[in-house]
Amino acid sequence: MTGAALTAPVSARRALWLLTCLRLKRLGNQVVALYNRPLGRGKSRPATAGKQRNRWVVGGVVSFFMLFNFGNLTRQSILNLHRALDLSATAAAGSGNARFALPSGPLSEAMTRGLTMELTLMLVVVVLLTLAARELSQPDWDLEWLVTLPVRTPVLLYCRILERTIANPVGVVTLWPAGTLIAWISGFRWSALLIGAIAVLPLLVLAAVVRTLVDTGLRLSLAPSRLRNLQAVLSVASILLLYSVMSLGLPLPLAFILGWARDFPSWGCWLPTGLAVRALNGGTVWAQLGLGVLLVVEVSAALWAGVVILTQQLSRGVVAASSRETARSPAIESNAAVAPPRLWFLTAVQRRELRLLSRDRSFLVQTLVLPVVIVLSQFVLQGRVQGISVLGVSNTTIASVAFGIAAYTLMLSAFQTLNSEGGSLWLLYTVPRSIESVLGEKARLWAALALVYPITVFVVAIVLKMRVDPELIGLAAIVLLGVPIYTAIAVSLGVFGCDPLSQEVRTKVRSTYVYLYLMLAGLYTYAIFASEWWQKLVFIVLSALLAVSLWQKARDELPYLLDPAASPPARVSTSDGVIAAMLFFVAEGIMAVFLMDRGHHLSGGALLTAYSSAGALTYVLVRYTYWRAKTAGVPAILGAGVGRAAGWGAVTGLGAALGGVAYLYSLRRLGLMQDVMSQSAAGLSHSAWIPLLAILAAPLFEEFIFRGLILGGLRRSLGAIPSIAASAAVFAIVHPPASMIPVFGLGLFAGVAYDRTKMLLAPIIAHALYNAFVIAYQLNP
Amino acid sequence: MIEFSALSKCYGSFRAVAPLSLSVARGEMFGFLGPNGAGKTTTIRMMMGILVPSGGHVQIAGFDCHREGPQVKRRVGYLPDSPIFYDYLRGREILQFIGEMHGLTRAESLSRARRLLAELGLDEVSEEFAVNYSMGMKKKLGLACALIHEPAVLILDEPTNGLDPRASRDVQQRLRRSAAEGITVFLSTHLLDMAERLCNRIGIIHHGELVATGSPQELKDRVSVGGTLEEVFLAVTEEADDPAPAAPAR
């Protein structure tokens, strides 16, 4: 029997072309799929339109901020190097223009060495970060599949390195701004972006070669358990080195980093990083070209050598001993004989989580060690903490260290709650528990673990101070309250930021949500540093509200997690109220600025116009958005039972008014806050518009936001009493401190009126009555 | 016991499952057959609440699978086509965890876990990490997870896929025993002979549509007396692919 004739063998060039096209197409599809655009048209099964999210907006905004921040850091680091290496000590310390100007034109030899050192460190960081981010212990299914093709191994390896060169966002974000700035100071202007990209491209190739050598070689030599340990070490090393590099870009860089720059050897300028710097700053075109060619030759040689080494390694097989063979050891049987401690107070989910944490060293280091390294590195490298003794001096430093460690712990644990399930997420869909309840149990566990760090920090601080400081106790309460709040925020953002359908480890977590979490955690530090108690209260209450609203949104998302096409139906949620409130106050502020007179005063009529316009704009925008999305449960002003609603409004309004008037009377009798009361009365009597604003406009718009949206959203998750109390608290904190207490009372009464009638008419009447009585009392005490 | 009412699933303009209406009686073993990409796994995932139906609904023991998930899952044991387990947990630990998540006490979970592991031939590897299991071992472990809480309904997606003949026989024997105990079994499979041996009734799905249902004998008689299930399968799927030829022009 004769078989079919064999096809001609594919040439190396053709194979390289086909594989490169395949990789690029795959990369392109990944990028498109990341932002849920329809992939293509045609009669064959089209990809779904995906979930209805504006994820690309969040991604675009965060990417812009990341590039901007790295660019800023790079600029500052060049400036710091210039001051340390080029300027005299007097000029560097003085206030002249030379101190703030970037170098330009040909760089000095010292500056060239310094920039080479910085670029070299950046390159090492890029390699370490990409190695630490990838699951080294997982089998390289990609390579295992590709080696079955009738293509020589070196061709496969060249393609792999090419893909890793292009698909290296960490490398691009880290190296491209540096290359661009060096090109700029060398005299390139608008072409600096392109020239900088061309200059760092060989460095990205070098990073891809080193990374491939390391991870492929390691996979062939080490057992998976050792690989995970190594990954844990790489995580810590990469963070330490990253912060060392970043410290160069701080206003006060550390002396030892500048010392490294100063002592960097001259021969280092012949390394690829040095050649890149010299090529950009070559002076003449021929010098630049010559150095560029030399850079390409060096990197090509490294690439060739890397491929030769890899081919040699892979000639002994693509797969080393698998985890099955290496895991079968007597140690497992002996471990089974040791009974684990009975943690009866933990749930099954929490016990499982702790068990996984104790066995996975990489996870353990990442979750419990890295946060300490990250936060302490930030403080040490910024020169703000010279030693542990500082914990006995500055209360705000203590509190920010404590909260910082907890926040990072939560980022690496609670944020990963869903992602850590990995491919086993299907198991949670088979048990008679909601995913929300499972996430809640995990969140409680991680909150408890995260609390250990701030408690330890505060205990150490008290021991060092040798006394209990009331201010410190207050800050401790703020930090300890912030931990459960930010646990809920981290878990919620983790739900949005996780893609359980993704096959690649790299794309399972969307980094934009990581940065969003860090930004929000950073905002909470205002509660630590704010000088007034009511400002601290505002941040705490708003953070708590944010946590509830995000949890609610995440909970809506959970049933649709493994469905690539469906999205939760649109419903009014607490976050809508938070966004509407922010929009309202921002719009009012902007309009007020436009309506101010030349003396920067706002008349009563202008204030009414600004307030009413902002309220109307918010109202219309929210209504329109709900109409477009066909949202359920949109609050209505009128409905069935108008008379009953009016009655409730009147009764609760009179109750709130009585409370408000009693409060004002008490203040007058006790002689408290009289200057504030006088100013308020003067303002009210100055213009007839202001009472009109307070009685007609304010109730309409504020009740829509605080009762209709915020209370209505909270009622989906909480009972009547906590919802009414929470919405009243939020309502109170957006008012001046002097009026917070009676306004809180109004919030409670109006909340009850809305909850009982489900009609905005009731709280609007209550609010209007309250304002009318309070204004009348202030004008006629 | 299982009631499909015009259950459908669309991905954009692509219809993965056409409106499906079907009933599976208590104690019945129902085989869900179909070519690759026919919609079997999509249907099963809708039953487990993993996918949200685009239309219609499916009820198990009177509970809606999408809206009353926890009630359904108390009564259902599920085995996916490719079960994946946690890296650093042993087979016994995973099984115990699932048992506790179904409301069993620790002692009861452990007792049932040991019994099921022995029954399915996994007792020797029960203290190994599940990530080190072969495909067959993972399938068996997944079946054990589906059985530990003694459900009234079993939903199995390709339960013998990837198993060697001995393991496949063991699984089939276990399923036969479950059916004899009155458990309702809904399984999808490519193996026509297994479906013919085990199932009381068979449904054939093609391009998302249920094109044939009936007992194996009824289906075989539909094509020809004494025909095989394979002939039935090929015939109904070809009918669904090719419309009736047009009358010849005169």
mmCIF file of C-alpha atoms in Angstrom, chain A residues 19 43 95 184 259 265 280 290 293 317 404 416 455 489 514 519 524 603 625 660 696 710 729 748:
data_model
loop_
_atom_site.group_PDB
_atom_site.id
_atom_site.type_symbol
_atom_site.label_atom_id
_atom_site.label_comp_id
_atom_site.label_asym_id
_atom_site.label_seq_id
_atom_site.Cartn_x
_atom_site.Cartn_y
_atom_site.Cartn_z
ATOM 1 C CA LEU A 19 4.616 31.464 13.163
ATOM 2 C CA LYS A 43 -21.050 33.622 8.419
ATOM 3 C CA SER A 95 17.989 77.816 43.853
ATOM 4 C CA TRP A 184 14.682 64.532 23.862
ATOM 5 C CA GLY A 259 26.732 56.433 44.656
ATOM 6 C CA PRO A 265 32.435 51.437 35.599
ATOM 7 C CA LEU A 280 20.838 58.403 21.257
ATOM 8 C CA GLY A 290 27.706 53.449 14.245
ATOM 9 C CA VAL A 293 24.798 49.187 14.557
ATOM 10 C CA GLY A 317 13.324 17.033 25.823
ATOM 11 C CA GLY A 404 -0.322 50.820 53.778
ATOM 12 C CA GLN A 416 -7.342 37.921 44.172
ATOM 13 C CA ILE A 455 -2.276 45.978 65.170
ATOM 14 C CA ILE A 489 -13.599 47.214 48.082
ATOM 15 C CA VAL A 514 -5.366 46.867 40.555
ATOM 16 C CA MET A 519 -5.781 54.886 43.954
ATOM 17 C CA TYR A 524 -8.319 56.824 52.439
ATOM 18 C CA SER A 603 -25.446 86.424 44.512
ATOM 19 C CA THR A 625 -29.142 56.836 31.390
ATOM 20 C CA GLY A 660 -34.045 71.222 63.780
ATOM 21 C CA LEU A 696 -38.145 74.406 46.452
ATOM 22 C CA ILE A 710 -28.670 56.015 47.591
ATOM 23 C CA ALA A 729 -25.219 59.731 57.436
ATOM 24 C CA LEU A 748 -33.761 59.715 59.102
#
